[in-house]
């Protein structure tokens, strides 16, 4: 699995909601976790960044500390909704 960059059209497409948690979705999430851990891209990764136009993203603030990657927790968000703003 590779990270895609602009001008890749998948980055401009409207993402689709995940209708059902399938083996394919779980596999995608595990592959995204591996990409996030192994790269220096930051602390988060969205499905479109790996070529999947789905409403999934991962966040792991602990990955910012490159000296301490052991035991990091990666939060997975599927079909997130913004319910308020400050």
Tab-separated table of N, CA and C in Angstrom:
chain	number	residue	atom	x	y	z
A	1	UNK	N	0.855	-1.168	0.000
A	1	UNK	CA	0.000	0.000	0.000
A	1	UNK	C	0.900	1.230	0.000
A	2	UNK	N	0.599	2.161	-0.900
A	2	UNK	CA	1.392	3.384	-1.021
A	2	UNK	C	0.542	4.614	-0.754
A	3	UNK	N	1.177	5.656	-0.290
A	3	UNK	CA	0.516	6.948	-0.109
A	3	UNK	C	0.414	7.619	-1.472
A	4	UNK	N	-0.754	8.190	-1.769
A	4	UNK	CA	-0.932	8.915	-3.028
A	4	UNK	C	-0.816	10.412	-2.767
A	5	UNK	N	-0.389	11.120	-3.774
A	5	UNK	CA	-0.163	12.563	-3.661
A	5	UNK	C	-0.916	13.290	-4.761
A	6	UNK	N	-1.106	14.590	-4.575
A	6	UNK	CA	-1.723	15.391	-5.621
A	6	UNK	C	-0.834	15.351	-6.845
A	7	UNK	N	-1.385	15.292	-8.001
A	7	UNK	CA	-2.776	15.540	-8.394
A	7	UNK	C	-3.617	14.276	-8.531
A	8	UNK	N	-3.403	13.242	-7.739
A	8	UNK	CA	-4.195	12.021	-7.839
A	8	UNK	C	-5.674	12.353	-7.642
A	9	UNK	N	-6.535	11.974	-8.593
A	9	UNK	CA	-7.955	12.340	-8.520
A	9	UNK	C	-8.699	11.770	-7.313
A	10	UNK	N	-8.228	10.684	-6.720
A	10	UNK	CA	-8.918	10.127	-5.557
A	10	UNK	C	-8.933	11.129	-4.402
A	11	UNK	N	-7.955	12.018	-4.365
A	11	UNK	CA	-7.894	13.011	-3.288
A	11	UNK	C	-8.948	14.106	-3.441
A	12	UNK	N	-9.529	14.217	-4.624
A	12	UNK	CA	-10.538	15.249	-4.881
A	12	UNK	C	-11.960	14.698	-4.872
A	13	UNK	N	-12.103	13.386	-4.868
A	13	UNK	CA	-13.427	12.768	-4.910
A	13	UNK	C	-14.108	12.842	-3.548
A	14	UNK	N	-15.437	12.939	-3.594
A	14	UNK	CA	-16.207	12.857	-2.355
A	14	UNK	C	-16.118	11.419	-1.845
A	15	UNK	N	-15.814	11.283	-0.566
A	15	UNK	CA	-15.678	9.943	-0.001
A	15	UNK	C	-17.044	9.301	0.227
A	16	UNK	N	-17.045	7.989	0.224
A	16	UNK	CA	-18.274	7.229	0.444
A	16	UNK	C	-18.293	6.704	1.879
A	17	UNK	N	-19.478	6.661	2.478
A	17	UNK	CA	-19.550	6.080	3.821
A	17	UNK	C	-19.298	4.577	3.768
A	18	UNK	N	-18.814	4.055	4.865
A	18	UNK	CA	-18.640	2.611	5.002
A	18	UNK	C	-20.007	2.055	5.393
A	19	UNK	N	-20.544	1.193	4.546
A	19	UNK	CA	-21.882	0.644	4.787
A	19	UNK	C	-21.857	-0.515	5.787
A	20	UNK	N	-20.793	-1.306	5.719
A	20	UNK	CA	-20.697	-2.494	6.571
A	20	UNK	C	-19.221	-2.769	6.836
A	21	UNK	N	-18.909	-3.179	8.052
A	21	UNK	CA	-17.532	-3.535	8.395
A	21	UNK	C	-17.288	-4.956	7.887
A	22	UNK	N	-16.580	-5.042	6.775
A	22	UNK	CA	-16.296	-6.326	6.140
A	22	UNK	C	-14.836	-6.705	6.371
A	23	UNK	N	-14.486	-7.884	5.936
A	23	UNK	CA	-13.089	-8.316	6.005
A	23	UNK	C	-12.217	-7.356	5.202
A	24	UNK	N	-12.733	-6.887	4.065
A	24	UNK	CA	-11.967	-5.956	3.236
A	24	UNK	C	-11.714	-4.638	3.963
A	25	UNK	N	-12.709	-4.139	4.678
A	25	UNK	CA	-12.551	-2.882	5.435
A	25	UNK	C	-11.546	-3.092	6.564
A	26	UNK	N	-11.658	-4.196	7.269
A	26	UNK	CA	-10.715	-4.478	8.360
A	26	UNK	C	-9.293	-4.632	7.834
A	27	UNK	N	-9.146	-5.252	6.672
A	27	UNK	CA	-7.824	-5.388	6.056
A	27	UNK	C	-7.273	-4.025	5.671
A	28	UNK	N	-8.115	-3.182	5.077
A	28	UNK	CA	-7.701	-1.822	4.722
A	28	UNK	C	-7.210	-1.076	5.961
A	29	UNK	N	-7.946	-1.170	7.055
A	29	UNK	CA	-7.563	-0.476	8.290
A	29	UNK	C	-6.215	-0.989	8.801
A	30	UNK	N	-6.008	-2.290	8.793
A	30	UNK	CA	-4.726	-2.847	9.253
A	30	UNK	C	-3.578	-2.392	8.359
A	31	UNK	N	-3.817	-2.344	7.049
A	31	UNK	CA	-2.781	-1.872	6.126
A	31	UNK	C	-2.497	-0.389	6.340
A	32	UNK	N	-3.543	0.397	6.609
A	32	UNK	CA	-3.354	1.821	6.892
A	32	UNK	C	-2.547	2.008	8.176
A	33	UNK	N	-2.816	1.190	9.190
A	33	UNK	CA	-2.044	1.267	10.436
A	33	UNK	C	-0.565	1.016	10.160
A	34	UNK	N	-0.283	0.026	9.327
A	34	UNK	CA	1.110	-0.288	8.993
A	34	UNK	C	1.771	0.878	8.268
A	35	UNK	N	1.060	1.487	7.320
A	35	UNK	CA	1.611	2.645	6.591
A	35	UNK	C	1.887	3.782	7.560
A	36	UNK	N	0.951	4.041	8.467
A	36	UNK	CA	1.109	5.131	9.430
A	36	UNK	C	2.309	4.887	10.344
A	37	UNK	N	2.476	3.664	10.809
A	37	UNK	CA	3.606	3.344	11.694
A	37	UNK	C	4.948	3.430	10.977
A	38	UNK	N	4.984	2.975	9.729
A	38	UNK	CA	6.249	2.838	9.007
A	38	UNK	C	6.708	4.105	8.295
A	39	UNK	N	5.841	5.078	8.172
A	39	UNK	CA	6.214	6.281	7.422
A	39	UNK	C	6.425	7.456	8.371
A	40	UNK	N	6.967	8.497	7.828
A	40	UNK	CA	7.160	9.735	8.588
A	40	UNK	C	6.178	10.799	8.122
A	41	UNK	N	4.952	10.393	7.814
A	41	UNK	CA	3.982	11.328	7.250
A	41	UNK	C	3.293	12.176	8.301
A	42	UNK	N	3.373	11.784	9.549
A	42	UNK	CA	2.706	12.552	10.588
A	42	UNK	C	2.001	11.647	11.573
A	43	UNK	N	0.906	12.140	12.128
A	43	UNK	CA	0.203	11.403	13.172
A	43	UNK	C	-1.172	10.915	12.731
A	44	UNK	N	-1.510	11.112	11.476
A	44	UNK	CA	-2.809	10.684	10.987
A	44	UNK	C	-2.750	10.274	9.532
A	45	UNK	N	-3.763	9.518	9.118
A	45	UNK	CA	-3.840	9.053	7.741
A	45	UNK	C	-5.305	8.839	7.394
A	46	UNK	N	-5.729	9.363	6.247
A	46	UNK	CA	-7.096	9.178	5.764
A	46	UNK	C	-7.100	8.169	4.623
A	47	UNK	N	-8.190	7.443	4.498
A	47	UNK	CA	-8.292	6.419	3.458
A	47	UNK	C	-7.987	6.959	2.056
A	48	UNK	N	-8.458	8.159	1.678
A	48	UNK	CA	-8.106	8.656	0.344
A	48	UNK	C	-6.597	8.802	0.125
A	49	UNK	N	-5.843	8.995	1.194
A	49	UNK	CA	-4.390	9.129	1.056
A	49	UNK	C	-3.717	7.821	0.655
A	50	UNK	N	-4.445	6.721	0.747
A	50	UNK	CA	-3.919	5.441	0.273
A	50	UNK	C	-4.752	4.912	-0.890
A	51	UNK	N	-5.526	5.801	-1.501
A	51	UNK	CA	-6.258	5.457	-2.712
A	51	UNK	C	-7.650	4.906	-2.513
A	52	UNK	N	-8.166	4.895	-1.286
A	52	UNK	CA	-9.509	4.379	-1.012
A	52	UNK	C	-10.437	5.544	-0.707
A	53	UNK	N	-11.453	5.726	-1.512
A	53	UNK	CA	-12.365	6.856	-1.344
A	53	UNK	C	-13.468	6.506	-0.342
A	54	UNK	N	-13.052	6.279	0.905
A	54	UNK	CA	-13.966	5.892	1.978
A	54	UNK	C	-13.804	6.828	3.166
A	55	UNK	N	-14.846	6.919	3.984
A	55	UNK	CA	-14.835	7.792	5.156
A	55	UNK	C	-14.193	7.073	6.346
A	56	UNK	N	-12.878	6.953	6.275
A	56	UNK	CA	-12.091	6.321	7.337
A	56	UNK	C	-10.837	7.152	7.538
A	57	UNK	N	-10.488	7.411	8.793
A	57	UNK	CA	-9.174	7.984	9.067
A	57	UNK	C	-8.643	7.451	10.387
A	58	UNK	N	-7.318	7.507	10.521
A	58	UNK	CA	-6.620	7.027	11.709
A	58	UNK	C	-5.840	8.172	12.328
A	59	UNK	N	-5.714	8.151	13.647
A	59	UNK	CA	-4.937	9.166	14.357
A	59	UNK	C	-4.145	8.486	15.468
A	60	UNK	N	-2.873	8.894	15.600
A	60	UNK	CA	-2.031	8.394	16.687
A	60	UNK	C	-1.052	9.479	17.104
A	61	UNK	N	-1.433	10.336	18.055
A	61	UNK	CA	-0.518	11.397	18.491
A	61	UNK	C	0.819	10.872	19.002
A	62	UNK	N	0.850	9.643	19.520
A	62	UNK	CA	2.096	9.081	20.033
A	62	UNK	C	3.139	8.914	18.934
A	63	UNK	N	2.717	8.803	17.685
A	63	UNK	CA	3.668	8.625	16.592
A	63	UNK	C	4.523	9.860	16.359
A	64	UNK	N	4.143	10.986	16.927
A	64	UNK	CA	4.958	12.198	16.802
A	64	UNK	C	6.285	12.023	17.525
A	65	UNK	N	6.307	11.175	18.538
A	65	UNK	CA	7.530	10.900	19.297
A	65	UNK	C	8.229	9.708	18.665
A	66	UNK	N	9.124	9.957	17.726
A	66	UNK	CA	9.794	8.898	16.969
A	66	UNK	C	10.685	8.028	17.852
A	67	UNK	N	11.055	8.517	19.036
A	67	UNK	CA	11.888	7.740	19.946
A	67	UNK	C	11.073	6.701	20.712
A	68	UNK	N	9.754	6.888	20.775
A	68	UNK	CA	8.924	6.019	21.605
A	68	UNK	C	7.709	5.539	20.819
A	69	UNK	N	7.932	4.639	19.866
A	69	UNK	CA	6.825	4.112	19.078
A	69	UNK	C	6.205	2.868	19.705
A	70	UNK	N	6.840	2.326	20.735
A	70	UNK	CA	6.309	1.120	21.365
A	70	UNK	C	5.021	1.443	22.106
A	71	UNK	N	4.030	0.595	21.922
A	71	UNK	CA	2.789	0.741	22.658
A	71	UNK	C	1.899	1.875	22.200
A	72	UNK	N	2.160	2.427	21.015
A	72	UNK	CA	1.301	3.517	20.563
A	72	UNK	C	-0.095	2.993	20.274
A	73	UNK	N	-1.053	3.840	20.488
A	73	UNK	CA	-2.437	3.494	20.209
A	73	UNK	C	-2.878	4.271	18.977
A	74	UNK	N	-3.502	3.572	18.067
A	74	UNK	CA	-4.016	4.210	16.863
A	74	UNK	C	-5.533	4.182	16.943
A	75	UNK	N	-6.143	5.357	16.916
A	75	UNK	CA	-7.602	5.461	16.931
A	75	UNK	C	-8.113	5.414	15.500
A	76	UNK	N	-9.179	4.655	15.291
A	76	UNK	CA	-9.779	4.498	13.968
A	76	UNK	C	-11.147	5.167	13.987
A	77	UNK	N	-11.401	5.999	12.981
A	77	UNK	CA	-12.678	6.692	12.853
A	77	UNK	C	-13.320	6.278	11.536
A	78	UNK	N	-14.552	5.781	11.627
A	78	UNK	CA	-15.296	5.346	10.448
A	78	UNK	C	-16.576	6.167	10.378
A	79	UNK	N	-16.839	6.743	9.209
A	79	UNK	CA	-18.014	7.596	8.988
A	79	UNK	C	-18.132	8.690	10.054
A	80	UNK	N	-17.062	9.448	10.283
A	80	UNK	CA	-17.116	10.484	11.323
A	80	UNK	C	-18.093	11.596	10.956
A	81	UNK	N	-18.668	12.189	11.965
A	81	UNK	CA	-19.594	13.315	11.792
A	81	UNK	C	-19.146	14.460	12.688
A	82	UNK	N	-19.137	15.656	12.151
A	82	UNK	CA	-18.883	16.849	12.962
A	82	UNK	C	-20.227	17.254	13.550
A	83	UNK	N	-20.327	17.233	14.873
A	83	UNK	CA	-21.613	17.525	15.504
A	83	UNK	C	-21.664	18.910	16.139
A	84	UNK	N	-20.507	19.524	16.302
A	84	UNK	CA	-20.477	20.901	16.789
A	84	UNK	C	-19.130	21.505	16.452
A	85	UNK	N	-19.056	22.802	16.565
A	85	UNK	CA	-17.789	23.488	16.345
A	85	UNK	C	-17.640	24.563	17.394
A	86	UNK	N	-16.399	24.939	17.655
A	86	UNK	CA	-16.179	25.961	18.682
A	86	UNK	C	-15.748	27.260	18.051
